[in-house]
């Protein structure tokens, strides 16, 4: 199969060194790794690495044969563009610029953004407008550095479909703004997944492969820690749809293994399970 299949960094044990992480990903059959810069202080601090640290990270990834072409930048949950506090909005803009510069230095080409206007504050019309203002400025910086910003379809209503991304795209028409759909999140919200992928195919820069359980009248949905095969996602149908649309980009297996007795065995098992569904979906 020509489409690269990657693993989310947070599926790997935190105590591993970078060389050990890259080796573990390679040994489990993966082609690349997606870096996480979440809202924890230790991961946010990565954006303050020295140039020597950044180049060493790049060197280790290339020597291991496991590139890091994308970054999951979920730290904006803590410092969102849509915050009512102007000081937080300034932090969000600075954080975004640091992430773009980090990407330039480490070979990362796509920064995957969590599609939240706010997370720990109420979402309002004003917060959504502030979010758009912040994204307009972020996309100007992204354009200057030729780094793609890909919006993930999320676990909250604000951006829970590609249809909603396309509405946002009308307000943010930059060529550096694309979509990074999560098959689990798309499915859990009851979307017509095939239709969503079809209308968004020209904007998709990557696909998250994750299991979920659907939102219902008395159930808020479950968006993480669902073992493959125990949720609501029809992966074969998703892959068949993407194949028919001639999607040739990467697939990123998003999973967490903190509760697993043997995390490395779990990521290898996931690679095999997803690989079988990809084959059934027409990806040889």
mmCIF file of C-alpha atoms in Angstrom:
data_model
loop_
_atom_site.group_PDB
_atom_site.id
_atom_site.type_symbol
_atom_site.label_atom_id
_atom_site.label_comp_id
_atom_site.label_asym_id
_atom_site.label_seq_id
_atom_site.Cartn_x
_atom_site.Cartn_y
_atom_site.Cartn_z
ATOM 1 C CA UNK A 1 0.000 0.000 0.000
ATOM 2 C CA UNK A 2 1.392 3.402 -0.981
ATOM 3 C CA UNK A 3 -0.581 5.433 1.549
ATOM 4 C CA UNK A 4 1.597 5.882 4.636
ATOM 5 C CA UNK A 5 0.145 4.707 7.949
ATOM 6 C CA UNK A 6 1.334 6.518 11.062
ATOM 7 C CA UNK A 7 0.935 6.307 14.818
ATOM 8 C CA UNK A 8 0.011 9.040 17.291
ATOM 9 C CA UNK A 9 2.872 9.818 19.654
ATOM 10 C CA UNK A 10 0.602 9.480 22.708
ATOM 11 C CA UNK A 11 0.035 5.814 21.864
ATOM 12 C CA UNK A 12 3.677 5.236 22.824
ATOM 13 C CA UNK A 13 4.952 5.059 26.428
ATOM 14 C CA UNK A 14 5.982 8.483 27.735
ATOM 15 C CA UNK A 15 9.218 7.222 29.285
ATOM 16 C CA UNK A 16 10.776 6.256 25.942
ATOM 17 C CA UNK A 17 13.495 8.397 24.391
ATOM 18 C CA UNK A 18 12.909 9.723 20.909
ATOM 19 C CA UNK A 19 15.153 7.091 19.360
ATOM 20 C CA UNK A 20 13.213 4.411 21.245
ATOM 21 C CA UNK A 21 9.886 5.870 20.140
ATOM 22 C CA UNK A 22 10.958 5.895 16.511
ATOM 23 C CA UNK A 23 12.268 2.335 16.756
ATOM 24 C CA UNK A 24 9.041 1.169 18.405
ATOM 25 C CA UNK A 25 6.933 2.746 15.658
ATOM 26 C CA UNK A 26 9.082 1.210 12.939
ATOM 27 C CA UNK A 27 9.068 -2.233 14.565
ATOM 28 C CA UNK A 28 5.263 -2.156 14.839
ATOM 29 C CA UNK A 29 4.966 -1.532 11.098
ATOM 30 C CA UNK A 30 4.335 2.214 10.965
ATOM 31 C CA UNK A 31 5.632 4.643 8.355
ATOM 32 C CA UNK A 32 5.583 7.870 10.369
ATOM 33 C CA UNK A 33 4.811 9.392 13.749
ATOM 34 C CA UNK A 34 2.563 12.348 14.582
ATOM 35 C CA UNK A 35 3.997 14.611 17.287
ATOM 36 C CA UNK A 36 1.776 15.842 20.122
ATOM 37 C CA UNK A 37 1.960 19.337 21.575
ATOM 38 C CA UNK A 38 -0.956 19.239 23.968
ATOM 39 C CA UNK A 39 -1.843 21.442 26.951
ATOM 40 C CA UNK A 40 0.559 19.761 29.384
ATOM 41 C CA UNK A 41 3.522 21.970 30.348
ATOM 42 C CA UNK A 42 6.116 19.391 29.282
ATOM 43 C CA UNK A 43 4.722 19.072 25.756
ATOM 44 C CA UNK A 44 4.034 22.787 25.334
ATOM 45 C CA UNK A 45 7.678 23.391 26.311
ATOM 46 C CA UNK A 46 8.800 21.550 23.184
ATOM 47 C CA UNK A 47 8.116 24.705 21.225
ATOM 48 C CA UNK A 48 10.926 26.322 23.208
ATOM 49 C CA UNK A 49 13.540 23.767 22.173
ATOM 50 C CA UNK A 50 16.817 25.219 20.983
ATOM 51 C CA UNK A 51 17.764 24.924 17.331
ATOM 52 C CA UNK A 52 20.244 22.182 18.284
ATOM 53 C CA UNK A 53 17.472 20.199 20.000
ATOM 54 C CA UNK A 54 15.192 20.617 17.010
ATOM 55 C CA UNK A 55 17.851 19.475 14.564
ATOM 56 C CA UNK A 56 18.706 16.483 16.769
ATOM 57 C CA UNK A 57 15.025 15.476 16.806
ATOM 58 C CA UNK A 58 14.908 15.748 13.017
ATOM 59 C CA UNK A 59 18.123 13.753 12.640
ATOM 60 C CA UNK A 60 16.928 10.939 14.894
ATOM 61 C CA UNK A 61 13.639 10.619 13.031
ATOM 62 C CA UNK A 62 15.340 10.435 9.657
ATOM 63 C CA UNK A 63 17.997 7.994 10.820
ATOM 64 C CA UNK A 64 15.240 5.740 12.167
ATOM 65 C CA UNK A 65 13.307 5.971 8.905
ATOM 66 C CA UNK A 66 10.265 7.359 10.744
ATOM 67 C CA UNK A 67 9.560 10.938 9.613
ATOM 68 C CA UNK A 68 7.361 13.317 11.610
ATOM 69 C CA UNK A 69 5.360 15.142 8.920
ATOM 70 C CA UNK A 70 2.551 16.354 11.203
ATOM 71 C CA UNK A 71 1.945 17.811 14.648
ATOM 72 C CA UNK A 72 -1.222 17.533 16.723
ATOM 73 C CA UNK A 73 -1.404 20.988 18.310
ATOM 74 C CA UNK A 74 -4.114 20.596 20.958
ATOM 75 C CA UNK A 75 -2.496 23.017 23.403
ATOM 76 C CA UNK A 76 -4.936 25.666 22.228
ATOM 77 C CA UNK A 77 -7.551 24.027 24.452
ATOM 78 C CA UNK A 78 -5.776 25.787 27.331
ATOM 79 C CA UNK A 79 -5.171 29.067 25.494
ATOM 80 C CA UNK A 80 -7.892 29.336 22.817
ATOM 81 C CA UNK A 81 -8.276 31.935 20.099
ATOM 82 C CA UNK A 82 -11.903 32.472 21.160
ATOM 83 C CA UNK A 83 -11.213 33.324 24.798
ATOM 84 C CA UNK A 84 -12.914 36.361 26.300
ATOM 85 C CA UNK A 85 -9.576 37.275 27.909
ATOM 86 C CA UNK A 86 -7.372 39.296 25.527
ATOM 87 C CA UNK A 87 -4.255 38.137 27.385
ATOM 88 C CA UNK A 88 -5.136 34.513 26.620
ATOM 89 C CA UNK A 89 -5.810 35.385 22.980
ATOM 90 C CA UNK A 90 -2.339 36.952 22.803
ATOM 91 C CA UNK A 91 -0.853 33.772 24.267
ATOM 92 C CA UNK A 92 -2.768 31.737 21.666
ATOM 93 C CA UNK A 93 -1.313 33.804 18.822
ATOM 94 C CA UNK A 94 2.225 33.538 20.208
ATOM 95 C CA UNK A 95 1.786 29.786 20.710
ATOM 96 C CA UNK A 96 0.632 29.386 17.122
ATOM 97 C CA UNK A 97 3.575 31.318 15.727
ATOM 98 C CA UNK A 98 6.006 29.273 17.823
ATOM 99 C CA UNK A 99 4.419 26.075 16.511
ATOM 100 C CA UNK A 100 4.785 27.208 12.900
ATOM 101 C CA UNK A 101 8.440 28.108 13.410
ATOM 102 C CA UNK A 102 9.006 24.770 15.173
ATOM 103 C CA UNK A 103 7.453 22.997 12.198
ATOM 104 C CA UNK A 104 9.811 24.758 9.815
ATOM 105 C CA UNK A 105 12.851 23.671 11.821
ATOM 106 C CA UNK A 106 11.812 20.028 12.254
ATOM 107 C CA UNK A 107 10.400 19.119 8.845
ATOM 108 C CA UNK A 108 6.742 19.153 9.946
ATOM 109 C CA UNK A 109 4.488 20.176 7.063
ATOM 110 C CA UNK A 110 1.008 19.938 8.586
ATOM 111 C CA UNK A 111 -0.128 21.315 11.942
ATOM 112 C CA UNK A 112 -3.369 19.661 12.940
ATOM 113 C CA UNK A 113 -5.519 22.066 14.925
ATOM 114 C CA UNK A 114 -8.211 21.013 17.368
ATOM 115 C CA UNK A 115 -11.411 22.655 16.134
ATOM 116 C CA UNK A 116 -12.430 24.443 19.337
ATOM 117 C CA UNK A 117 -13.260 28.132 19.569
ATOM 118 C CA UNK A 118 -13.007 27.704 23.352
ATOM 119 C CA UNK A 119 -12.861 24.626 25.553
ATOM 120 C CA UNK A 120 -13.013 25.637 29.213
ATOM 121 C CA UNK A 121 -15.246 28.674 28.585
ATOM 122 C CA UNK A 122 -18.802 28.828 27.195
ATOM 123 C CA UNK A 123 -18.952 28.822 23.396
ATOM 124 C CA UNK A 124 -20.852 31.874 22.161
ATOM 125 C CA UNK A 125 -21.287 33.855 18.975
ATOM 126 C CA UNK A 126 -18.645 36.273 20.282
ATOM 127 C CA UNK A 127 -16.177 33.459 21.033
ATOM 128 C CA UNK A 128 -16.641 32.093 17.531
ATOM 129 C CA UNK A 129 -15.975 35.495 15.983
ATOM 130 C CA UNK A 130 -12.860 35.903 18.126
ATOM 131 C CA UNK A 131 -11.753 32.457 16.983
ATOM 132 C CA UNK A 132 -12.058 33.479 13.333
ATOM 133 C CA UNK A 133 -10.052 36.644 13.997
ATOM 134 C CA UNK A 134 -7.313 34.569 15.613
ATOM 135 C CA UNK A 135 -7.296 32.089 12.766
ATOM 136 C CA UNK A 136 -7.039 34.852 10.168
ATOM 137 C CA UNK A 137 -3.806 36.021 11.784
ATOM 138 C CA UNK A 138 -2.543 32.452 12.225
ATOM 139 C CA UNK A 139 -3.075 31.737 8.544
ATOM 140 C CA UNK A 140 -1.091 34.835 7.574
ATOM 141 C CA UNK A 141 1.872 33.449 9.550
ATOM 142 C CA UNK A 142 1.330 29.971 8.087
ATOM 143 C CA UNK A 143 1.366 31.422 4.572
ATOM 144 C CA UNK A 144 4.617 33.264 5.235
ATOM 145 C CA UNK A 145 6.273 29.991 6.263
ATOM 146 C CA UNK A 146 4.401 27.654 3.859
ATOM 147 C CA UNK A 147 3.063 25.444 6.655
ATOM 148 C CA UNK A 148 -0.380 23.856 6.284
ATOM 149 C CA UNK A 149 -2.968 24.178 9.057
ATOM 150 C CA UNK A 150 -5.406 21.263 9.067
ATOM 151 C CA UNK A 151 -8.580 21.475 11.159
ATOM 152 C CA UNK A 152 -9.525 18.248 12.919
ATOM 153 C CA UNK A 153 -13.190 17.291 13.039
ATOM 154 C CA UNK A 154 -13.824 17.244 16.755
ATOM 155 C CA UNK A 155 -15.773 15.867 19.703
ATOM 156 C CA UNK A 156 -17.822 19.056 20.266
ATOM 157 C CA UNK A 157 -20.554 20.578 18.060
ATOM 158 C CA UNK A 158 -18.526 23.608 16.893
ATOM 159 C CA UNK A 159 -16.591 21.628 14.258
ATOM 160 C CA UNK A 160 -18.130 18.157 14.203
ATOM 161 C CA UNK A 161 -18.451 17.710 10.436
ATOM 162 C CA UNK A 162 -16.712 18.554 7.195
ATOM 163 C CA UNK A 163 -19.853 20.516 6.306
ATOM 164 C CA UNK A 164 -19.092 22.844 9.205
ATOM 165 C CA UNK A 165 -15.447 23.093 8.183
ATOM 166 C CA UNK A 166 -16.530 24.165 4.690
ATOM 167 C CA UNK A 167 -18.679 26.923 6.189
ATOM 168 C CA UNK A 168 -15.652 28.072 8.170
ATOM 169 C CA UNK A 169 -13.516 27.841 5.033
ATOM 170 C CA UNK A 170 -15.790 30.442 3.415
ATOM 171 C CA UNK A 171 -14.678 32.850 6.135
ATOM 172 C CA UNK A 172 -11.054 31.653 6.006
ATOM 173 C CA UNK A 173 -10.324 31.061 2.300
ATOM 174 C CA UNK A 174 -6.557 30.714 2.698
ATOM 175 C CA UNK A 175 -4.944 27.918 0.631
ATOM 176 C CA UNK A 176 -3.045 27.042 3.819
ATOM 177 C CA UNK A 177 -6.253 26.067 5.646
ATOM 178 C CA UNK A 178 -7.417 22.487 5.104
ATOM 179 C CA UNK A 179 -9.282 19.749 6.965
ATOM 180 C CA UNK A 180 -7.963 16.695 8.843
ATOM 181 C CA UNK A 181 -11.050 14.527 9.454
ATOM 182 C CA UNK A 182 -11.231 12.016 12.276
ATOM 183 C CA UNK A 183 -13.308 9.036 11.111
ATOM 184 C CA UNK A 184 -14.361 8.296 14.678
ATOM 185 C CA UNK A 185 -15.552 11.810 15.432
ATOM 186 C CA UNK A 186 -17.308 12.096 12.073
ATOM 187 C CA UNK A 187 -19.172 8.858 12.729
ATOM 188 C CA UNK A 188 -20.045 9.465 16.382
ATOM 189 C CA UNK A 189 -22.006 12.627 15.551
ATOM 190 C CA UNK A 190 -24.306 10.747 13.169
ATOM 191 C CA UNK A 191 -22.972 12.330 9.996
ATOM 192 C CA UNK A 192 -23.397 10.702 6.593
ATOM 193 C CA UNK A 193 -19.689 9.895 6.552
ATOM 194 C CA UNK A 194 -19.462 8.986 2.870
ATOM 195 C CA UNK A 195 -21.123 12.267 1.896
ATOM 196 C CA UNK A 196 -18.901 14.249 4.251
ATOM 197 C CA UNK A 197 -15.750 12.708 2.789
ATOM 198 C CA UNK A 198 -17.010 13.317 -0.740
ATOM 199 C CA UNK A 199 -17.701 17.024 -0.242
ATOM 200 C CA UNK A 200 -14.391 17.514 1.548
ATOM 201 C CA UNK A 201 -12.050 15.350 -0.500
ATOM 202 C CA UNK A 202 -10.282 18.300 -2.155
ATOM 203 C CA UNK A 203 -9.451 19.721 1.284
ATOM 204 C CA UNK A 204 -8.268 16.607 3.159
ATOM 205 C CA UNK A 205 -4.583 16.581 4.173
ATOM 206 C CA UNK A 206 -4.722 13.556 6.463
ATOM 207 C CA UNK A 207 -7.184 11.118 8.041
ATOM 208 C CA UNK A 208 -7.324 10.131 11.701
ATOM 209 C CA UNK A 209 -8.305 6.499 12.188
ATOM 210 C CA UNK A 210 -9.949 6.240 15.610
ATOM 211 C CA UNK A 211 -12.768 4.221 17.168
ATOM 212 C CA UNK A 212 -15.680 5.943 18.966
ATOM 213 C CA UNK A 213 -19.163 5.313 20.333
ATOM 214 C CA UNK A 214 -22.029 7.366 18.950
ATOM 215 C CA UNK A 215 -23.696 10.353 20.552
ATOM 216 C CA UNK A 216 -27.285 9.532 21.498
ATOM 217 C CA UNK A 217 -30.299 11.142 23.215
ATOM 218 C CA UNK A 218 -29.073 10.019 26.646
ATOM 219 C CA UNK A 219 -25.390 9.438 25.869
ATOM 220 C CA UNK A 220 -22.739 12.113 25.196
ATOM 221 C CA UNK A 221 -20.685 9.771 23.029
ATOM 222 C CA UNK A 222 -17.280 8.273 23.767
ATOM 223 C CA UNK A 223 -14.415 9.758 21.788
ATOM 224 C CA UNK A 224 -11.292 8.036 23.111
ATOM 225 C CA UNK A 225 -10.017 4.784 24.610
ATOM 226 C CA UNK A 226 -12.448 2.662 22.581
ATOM 227 C CA UNK A 227 -10.707 -0.504 21.282
ATOM 228 C CA UNK A 228 -10.886 -1.019 17.531
ATOM 229 C CA UNK A 229 -13.883 -3.151 16.661
ATOM 230 C CA UNK A 230 -15.855 -2.193 19.781
ATOM 231 C CA UNK A 231 -17.276 1.118 18.568
ATOM 232 C CA UNK A 232 -19.573 2.520 15.911
ATOM 233 C CA UNK A 233 -17.160 3.243 13.036
ATOM 234 C CA UNK A 234 -17.611 1.296 9.787
ATOM 235 C CA UNK A 235 -13.977 1.514 8.781
ATOM 236 C CA UNK A 236 -14.273 -0.653 5.680
ATOM 237 C CA UNK A 237 -17.010 1.603 4.289
ATOM 238 C CA UNK A 238 -14.931 4.700 5.138
ATOM 239 C CA UNK A 239 -11.891 3.281 3.359
ATOM 240 C CA UNK A 240 -13.968 2.169 0.368
ATOM 241 C CA UNK A 241 -15.312 5.700 0.084
ATOM 242 C CA UNK A 242 -11.854 7.271 0.318
ATOM 243 C CA UNK A 243 -10.498 4.816 -2.245
ATOM 244 C CA UNK A 244 -13.310 5.634 -4.677
ATOM 245 C CA UNK A 245 -12.480 9.323 -4.190
ATOM 246 C CA UNK A 246 -8.818 8.576 -5.016
ATOM 247 C CA UNK A 247 -7.575 9.681 -1.612
ATOM 248 C CA UNK A 248 -3.824 9.103 -1.656
ATOM 249 C CA UNK A 249 -2.777 10.726 1.605
ATOM 250 C CA UNK A 250 -1.723 9.439 5.010
ATOM 251 C CA UNK A 251 -3.734 7.533 7.611
ATOM 252 C CA UNK A 252 -2.907 8.222 11.256
ATOM 253 C CA UNK A 253 -3.958 5.688 13.887
ATOM 254 C CA UNK A 254 -5.024 7.675 16.929
ATOM 255 C CA UNK A 255 -5.105 5.644 20.125
ATOM 256 C CA UNK A 256 -4.014 5.786 23.743
ATOM 257 C CA UNK A 257 -2.308 2.979 25.665
ATOM 258 C CA UNK A 258 -1.848 4.320 29.205
ATOM 259 C CA UNK A 259 -4.016 1.509 30.589
ATOM 260 C CA UNK A 260 -2.433 -1.244 28.485
ATOM 261 C CA UNK A 261 -0.178 -3.860 30.075
ATOM 262 C CA UNK A 262 1.951 -3.943 26.908
ATOM 263 C CA UNK A 263 1.543 -0.713 24.898
ATOM 264 C CA UNK A 264 3.919 -1.756 22.134
ATOM 265 C CA UNK A 265 1.987 -4.959 21.564
ATOM 266 C CA UNK A 266 -1.210 -2.904 21.385
ATOM 267 C CA UNK A 267 0.077 -0.548 18.697
ATOM 268 C CA UNK A 268 1.293 -3.520 16.647
ATOM 269 C CA UNK A 269 -2.124 -5.167 17.028
ATOM 270 C CA UNK A 270 -3.840 -1.937 15.954
ATOM 271 C CA UNK A 271 -1.600 -1.647 12.891
ATOM 272 C CA UNK A 272 -2.565 -5.157 11.804
ATOM 273 C CA UNK A 273 -6.278 -4.638 12.495
ATOM 274 C CA UNK A 274 -6.465 -1.344 10.602
ATOM 275 C CA UNK A 275 -4.320 -2.767 7.803
ATOM 276 C CA UNK A 276 -6.808 -5.569 7.282
ATOM 277 C CA UNK A 277 -9.683 -3.071 7.010
ATOM 278 C CA UNK A 278 -7.700 -0.915 4.625
ATOM 279 C CA UNK A 279 -7.198 -3.953 2.391
ATOM 280 C CA UNK A 280 -10.903 -4.761 2.583
ATOM 281 C CA UNK A 281 -11.592 -1.151 1.631
ATOM 282 C CA UNK A 282 -9.500 -1.449 -1.519
ATOM 283 C CA UNK A 283 -6.130 -0.147 -0.335
ATOM 284 C CA UNK A 284 -3.658 -2.844 -1.381
#
